mmCIF file of C-alpha atoms in Angstrom:
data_model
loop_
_atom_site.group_PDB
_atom_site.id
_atom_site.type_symbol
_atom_site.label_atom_id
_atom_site.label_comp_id
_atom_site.label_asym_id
_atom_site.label_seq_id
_atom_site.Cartn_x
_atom_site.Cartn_y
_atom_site.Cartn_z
ATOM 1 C CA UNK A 1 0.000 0.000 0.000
ATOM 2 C CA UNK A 2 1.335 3.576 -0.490
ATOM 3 C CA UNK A 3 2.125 5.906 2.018
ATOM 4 C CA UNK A 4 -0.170 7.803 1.323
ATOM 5 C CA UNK A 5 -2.969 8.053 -1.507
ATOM 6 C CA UNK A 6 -2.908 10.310 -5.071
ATOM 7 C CA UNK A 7 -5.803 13.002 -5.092
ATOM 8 C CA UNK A 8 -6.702 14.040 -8.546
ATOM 9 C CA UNK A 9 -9.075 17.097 -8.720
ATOM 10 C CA UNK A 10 -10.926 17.720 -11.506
ATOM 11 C CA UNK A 11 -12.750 21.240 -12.192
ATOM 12 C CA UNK A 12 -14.773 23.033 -14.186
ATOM 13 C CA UNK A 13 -18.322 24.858 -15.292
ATOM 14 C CA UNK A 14 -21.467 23.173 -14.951
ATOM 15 C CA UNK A 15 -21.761 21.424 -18.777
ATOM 16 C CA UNK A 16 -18.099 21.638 -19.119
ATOM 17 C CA UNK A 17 -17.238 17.719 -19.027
ATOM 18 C CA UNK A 18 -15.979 17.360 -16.276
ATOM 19 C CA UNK A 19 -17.526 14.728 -15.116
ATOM 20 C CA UNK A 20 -16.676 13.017 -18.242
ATOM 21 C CA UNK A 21 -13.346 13.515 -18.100
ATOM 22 C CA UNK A 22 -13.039 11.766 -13.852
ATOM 23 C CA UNK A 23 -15.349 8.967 -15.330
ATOM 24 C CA UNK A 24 -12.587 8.323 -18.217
ATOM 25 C CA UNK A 25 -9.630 8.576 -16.057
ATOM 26 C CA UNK A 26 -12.079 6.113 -13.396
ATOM 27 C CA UNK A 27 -12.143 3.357 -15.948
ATOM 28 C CA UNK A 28 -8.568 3.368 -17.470
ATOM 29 C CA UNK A 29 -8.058 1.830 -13.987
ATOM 30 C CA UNK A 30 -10.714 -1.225 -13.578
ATOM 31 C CA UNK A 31 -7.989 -2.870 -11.537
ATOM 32 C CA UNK A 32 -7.052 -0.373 -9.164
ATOM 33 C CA UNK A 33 -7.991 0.920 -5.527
ATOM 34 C CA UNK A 34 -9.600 4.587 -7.280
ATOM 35 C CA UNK A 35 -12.600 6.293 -5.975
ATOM 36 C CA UNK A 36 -14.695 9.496 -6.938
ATOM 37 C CA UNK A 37 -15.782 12.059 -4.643
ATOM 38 C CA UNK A 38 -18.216 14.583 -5.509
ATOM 39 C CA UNK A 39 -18.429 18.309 -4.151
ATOM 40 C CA UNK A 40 -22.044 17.942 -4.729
ATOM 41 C CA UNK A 41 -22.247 15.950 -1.794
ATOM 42 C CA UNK A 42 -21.377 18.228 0.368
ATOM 43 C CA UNK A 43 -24.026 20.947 0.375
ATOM 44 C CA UNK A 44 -24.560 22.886 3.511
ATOM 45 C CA UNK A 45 -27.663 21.119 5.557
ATOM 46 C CA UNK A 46 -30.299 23.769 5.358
ATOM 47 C CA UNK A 47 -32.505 21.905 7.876
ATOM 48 C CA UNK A 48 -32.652 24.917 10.445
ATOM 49 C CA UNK A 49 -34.057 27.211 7.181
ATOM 50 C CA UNK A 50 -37.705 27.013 6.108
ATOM 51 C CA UNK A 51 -38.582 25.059 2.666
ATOM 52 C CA UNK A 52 -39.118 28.624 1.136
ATOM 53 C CA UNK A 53 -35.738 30.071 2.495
ATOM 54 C CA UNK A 54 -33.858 26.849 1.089
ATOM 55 C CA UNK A 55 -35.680 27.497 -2.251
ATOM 56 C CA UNK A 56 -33.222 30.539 -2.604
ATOM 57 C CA UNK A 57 -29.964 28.714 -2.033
ATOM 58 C CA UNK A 58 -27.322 29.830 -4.659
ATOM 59 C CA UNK A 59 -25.700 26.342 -5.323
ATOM 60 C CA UNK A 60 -22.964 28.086 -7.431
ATOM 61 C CA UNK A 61 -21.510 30.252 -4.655
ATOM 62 C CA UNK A 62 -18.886 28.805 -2.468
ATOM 63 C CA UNK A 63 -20.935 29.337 0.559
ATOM 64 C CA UNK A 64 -23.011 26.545 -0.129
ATOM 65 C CA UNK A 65 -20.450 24.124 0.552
ATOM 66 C CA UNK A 66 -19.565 22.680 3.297
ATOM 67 C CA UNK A 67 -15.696 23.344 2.455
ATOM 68 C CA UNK A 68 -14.508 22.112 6.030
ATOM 69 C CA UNK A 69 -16.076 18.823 6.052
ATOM 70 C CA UNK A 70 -14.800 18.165 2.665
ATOM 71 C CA UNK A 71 -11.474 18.913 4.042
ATOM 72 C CA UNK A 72 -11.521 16.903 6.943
ATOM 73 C CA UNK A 73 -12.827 13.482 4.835
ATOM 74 C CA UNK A 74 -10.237 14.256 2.756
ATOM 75 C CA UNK A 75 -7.511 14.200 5.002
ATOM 76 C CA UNK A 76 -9.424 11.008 6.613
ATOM 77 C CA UNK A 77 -8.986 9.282 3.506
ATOM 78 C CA UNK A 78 -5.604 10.194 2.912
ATOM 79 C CA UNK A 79 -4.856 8.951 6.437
ATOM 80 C CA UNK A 80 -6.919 5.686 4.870
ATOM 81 C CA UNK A 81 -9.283 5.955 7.137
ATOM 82 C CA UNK A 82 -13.419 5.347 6.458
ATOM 83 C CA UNK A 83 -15.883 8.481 5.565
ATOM 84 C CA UNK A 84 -19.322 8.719 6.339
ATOM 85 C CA UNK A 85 -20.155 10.716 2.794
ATOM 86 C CA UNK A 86 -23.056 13.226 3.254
ATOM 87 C CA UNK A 87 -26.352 12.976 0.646
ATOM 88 C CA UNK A 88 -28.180 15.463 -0.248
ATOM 89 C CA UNK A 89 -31.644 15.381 -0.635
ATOM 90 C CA UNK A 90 -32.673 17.980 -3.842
ATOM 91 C CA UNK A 91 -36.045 17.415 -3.702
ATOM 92 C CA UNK A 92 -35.772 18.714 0.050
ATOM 93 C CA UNK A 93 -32.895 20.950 -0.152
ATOM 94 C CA UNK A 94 -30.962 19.907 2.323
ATOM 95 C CA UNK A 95 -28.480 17.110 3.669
ATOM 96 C CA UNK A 96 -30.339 13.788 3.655
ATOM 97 C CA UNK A 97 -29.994 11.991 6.920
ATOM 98 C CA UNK A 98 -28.194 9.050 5.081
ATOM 99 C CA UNK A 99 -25.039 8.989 4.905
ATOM 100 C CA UNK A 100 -22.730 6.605 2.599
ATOM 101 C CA UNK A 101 -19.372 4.803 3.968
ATOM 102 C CA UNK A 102 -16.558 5.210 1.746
ATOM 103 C CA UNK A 103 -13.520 3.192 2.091
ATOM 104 C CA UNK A 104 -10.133 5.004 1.404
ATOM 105 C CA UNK A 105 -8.382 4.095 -1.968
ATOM 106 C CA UNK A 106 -5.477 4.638 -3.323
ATOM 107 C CA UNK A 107 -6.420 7.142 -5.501
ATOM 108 C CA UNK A 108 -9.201 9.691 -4.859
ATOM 109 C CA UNK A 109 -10.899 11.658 -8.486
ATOM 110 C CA UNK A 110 -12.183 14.779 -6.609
ATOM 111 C CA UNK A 111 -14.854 16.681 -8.810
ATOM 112 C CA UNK A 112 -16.624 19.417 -8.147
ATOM 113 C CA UNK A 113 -17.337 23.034 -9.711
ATOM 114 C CA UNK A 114 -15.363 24.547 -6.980
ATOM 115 C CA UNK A 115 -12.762 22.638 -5.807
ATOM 116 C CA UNK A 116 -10.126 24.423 -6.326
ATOM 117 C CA UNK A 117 -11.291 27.223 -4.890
ATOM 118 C CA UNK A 118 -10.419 27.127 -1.242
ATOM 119 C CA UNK A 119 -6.121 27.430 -0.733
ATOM 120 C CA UNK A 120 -6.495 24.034 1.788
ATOM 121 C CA UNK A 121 -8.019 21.837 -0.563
ATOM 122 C CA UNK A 122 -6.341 22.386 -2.988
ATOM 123 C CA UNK A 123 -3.084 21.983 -0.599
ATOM 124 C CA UNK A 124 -4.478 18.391 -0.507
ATOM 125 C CA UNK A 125 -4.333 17.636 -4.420
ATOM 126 C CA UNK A 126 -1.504 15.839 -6.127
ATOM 127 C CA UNK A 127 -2.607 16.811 -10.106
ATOM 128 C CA UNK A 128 -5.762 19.526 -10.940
ATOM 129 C CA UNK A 129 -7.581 19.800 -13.547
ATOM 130 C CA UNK A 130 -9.230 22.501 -14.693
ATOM 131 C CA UNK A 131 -12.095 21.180 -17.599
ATOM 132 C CA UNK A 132 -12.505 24.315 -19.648
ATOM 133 C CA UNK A 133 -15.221 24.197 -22.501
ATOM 134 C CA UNK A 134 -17.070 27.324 -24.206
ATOM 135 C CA UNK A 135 -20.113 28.562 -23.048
ATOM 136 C CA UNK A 136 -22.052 28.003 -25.627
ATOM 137 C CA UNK A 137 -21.550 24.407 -25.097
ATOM 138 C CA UNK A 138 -21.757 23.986 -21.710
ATOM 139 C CA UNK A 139 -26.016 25.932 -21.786
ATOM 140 C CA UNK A 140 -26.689 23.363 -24.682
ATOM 141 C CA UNK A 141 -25.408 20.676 -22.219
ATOM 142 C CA UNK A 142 -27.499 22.590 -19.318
ATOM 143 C CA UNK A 143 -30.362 22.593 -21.287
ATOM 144 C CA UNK A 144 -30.683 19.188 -22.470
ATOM 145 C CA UNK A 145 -29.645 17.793 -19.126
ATOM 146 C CA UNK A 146 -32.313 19.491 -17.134
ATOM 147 C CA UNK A 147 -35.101 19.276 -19.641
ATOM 148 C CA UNK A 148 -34.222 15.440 -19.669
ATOM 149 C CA UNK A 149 -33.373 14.089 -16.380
ATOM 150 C CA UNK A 150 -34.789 17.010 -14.460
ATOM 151 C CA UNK A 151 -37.991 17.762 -15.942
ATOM 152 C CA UNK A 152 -37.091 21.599 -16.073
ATOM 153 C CA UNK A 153 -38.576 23.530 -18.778
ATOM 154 C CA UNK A 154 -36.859 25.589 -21.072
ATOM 155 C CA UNK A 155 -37.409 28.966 -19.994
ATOM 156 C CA UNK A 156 -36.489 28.061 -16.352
ATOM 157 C CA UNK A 157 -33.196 26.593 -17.388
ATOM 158 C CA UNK A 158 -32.146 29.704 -19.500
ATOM 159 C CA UNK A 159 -32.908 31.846 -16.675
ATOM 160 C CA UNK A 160 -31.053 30.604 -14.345
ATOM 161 C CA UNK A 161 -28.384 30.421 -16.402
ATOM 162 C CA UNK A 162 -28.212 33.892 -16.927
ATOM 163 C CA UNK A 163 -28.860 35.269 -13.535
ATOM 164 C CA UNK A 164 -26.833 32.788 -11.745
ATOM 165 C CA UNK A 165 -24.800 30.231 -13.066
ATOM 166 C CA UNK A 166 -23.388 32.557 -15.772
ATOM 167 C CA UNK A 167 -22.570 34.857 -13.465
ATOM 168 C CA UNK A 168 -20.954 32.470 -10.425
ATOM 169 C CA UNK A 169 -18.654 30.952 -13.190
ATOM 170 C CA UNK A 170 -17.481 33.915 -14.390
ATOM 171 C CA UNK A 171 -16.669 35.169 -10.635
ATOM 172 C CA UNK A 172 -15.716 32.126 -8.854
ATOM 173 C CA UNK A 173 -15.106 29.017 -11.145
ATOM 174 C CA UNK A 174 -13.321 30.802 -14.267
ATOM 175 C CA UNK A 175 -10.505 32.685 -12.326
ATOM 176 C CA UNK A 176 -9.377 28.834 -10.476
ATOM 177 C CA UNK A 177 -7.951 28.233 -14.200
ATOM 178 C CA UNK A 178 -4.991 29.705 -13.015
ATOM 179 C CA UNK A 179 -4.134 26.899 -9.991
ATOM 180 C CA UNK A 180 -4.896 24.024 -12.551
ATOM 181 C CA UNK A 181 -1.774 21.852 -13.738
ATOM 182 C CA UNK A 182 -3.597 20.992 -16.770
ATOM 183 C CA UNK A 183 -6.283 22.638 -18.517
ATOM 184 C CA UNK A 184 -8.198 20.127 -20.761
ATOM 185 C CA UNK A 185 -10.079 21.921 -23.513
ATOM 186 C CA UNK A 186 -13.632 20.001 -24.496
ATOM 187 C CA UNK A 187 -13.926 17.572 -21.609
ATOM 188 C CA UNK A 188 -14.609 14.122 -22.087
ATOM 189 C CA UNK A 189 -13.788 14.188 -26.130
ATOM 190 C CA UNK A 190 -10.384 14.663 -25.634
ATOM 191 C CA UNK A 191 -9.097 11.436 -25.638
ATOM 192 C CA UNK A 192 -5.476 12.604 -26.115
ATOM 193 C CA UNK A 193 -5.545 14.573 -22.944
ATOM 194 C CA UNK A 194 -7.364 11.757 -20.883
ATOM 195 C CA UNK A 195 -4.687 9.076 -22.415
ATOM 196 C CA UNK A 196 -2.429 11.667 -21.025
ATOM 197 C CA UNK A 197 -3.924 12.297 -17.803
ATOM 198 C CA UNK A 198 -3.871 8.594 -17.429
ATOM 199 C CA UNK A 199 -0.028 7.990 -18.072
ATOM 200 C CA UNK A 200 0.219 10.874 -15.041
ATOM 201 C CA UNK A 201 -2.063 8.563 -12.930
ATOM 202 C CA UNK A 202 -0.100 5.604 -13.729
ATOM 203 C CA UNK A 203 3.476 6.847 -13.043
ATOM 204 C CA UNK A 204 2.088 7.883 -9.586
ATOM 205 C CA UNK A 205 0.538 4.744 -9.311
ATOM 206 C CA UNK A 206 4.181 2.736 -10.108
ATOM 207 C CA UNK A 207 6.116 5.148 -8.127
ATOM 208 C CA UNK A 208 7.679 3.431 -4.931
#
């Protein structure tokens, strides 16, 4: 076992691929100890607000994470210790009380639209990506995403786009470009850059 285990973060707006791109670099390693760990499950609980107060939560703003927790499971894991991963409940909006036990790995794919964010996480990362696709993609992507899987309608998608994930990128996820090791234009179509990403993993991986 390694002393200690590889955190990969991988960033990035909402549409961007990002997701893709942790999935791809996931599989090219069937055989290893690798895990994912989503921001997205670490939401502030919102159980002490009313259901209309919650309603207004600005998911795209750093202050809806819970940045500390994150921090301390991550350290847990790299001291290969168990989590107990929050869920959040979207219907509710707010932390679930279930919770789901992770074991530690030996490499951790941290994704999350603001990971990178926050000096002390990133402290924590070994490589981070930064996913960076145009906007015009990444609404399309919005669009058909929430219309499909969410039931949103078009007009509700579009405006909230433009009144608050638009904007959030441009202040908070945009300027973390600039602490990425690798930027990967197009997310998970770029095969070259995964391949690439996954010779990184894999010289970590073989490194005594």
């Amino acid at each position: 076992m390694k002393s200690k285990p590889i955190i990969i973060g991988v960033t990035g707006g909402s549409g961007s691929g990002k997701t893709s791109v942790s999935r791809a670099i996931y599989n090219h390693f069937p055989d290893h100890s690798i895990m994912m760990l989503e921001q997205d499950s670490y939401y502030k609980d919102q159980s002490n607000l009313s259901f209309e107060e919650r309603l207004k939560t600005n998911y795209d703003h750093p202050f809806a994470f819970d940045t500390d927790l994150l921090i301390e499971h991550v350290k847990q894991l790299l001291n290969f210790e168990a989590i107990e991963k929050p869920v959040y409940d979207y219907v509710a909006h707010t932390r679930s009380t279930a919770v789901i036990v992770q074991e530690p790995k030996e490499v951790i794919i941290l994704e999350g639209i603001l990971i990178l964010e926050d000096e002390r996480l990133r402290d924590l990362m070994d490589i981070k990506i930064y996913v960076d696709t145009d906007d015009d993609i990444r609404i399309i992507r919005r669009i058909k995403r929430d219309m499909e899987e969410r039931g949103r309608t078009l007009d509700s998608v579009i405006e909230q786009y433009l009144t608050v994930v638009k904007p959030m990128y441009h202040q908070f996820i945009e300027p973390t470009k600039r602490y990425a090791d690798i930027i990967v234009p197009e997310g998970g179509e770029n095969h070259v850059a995964i391949d690439l990403l996954a010779t990184k993993v894999s010289s970590f991986l073989n490194h005594e």
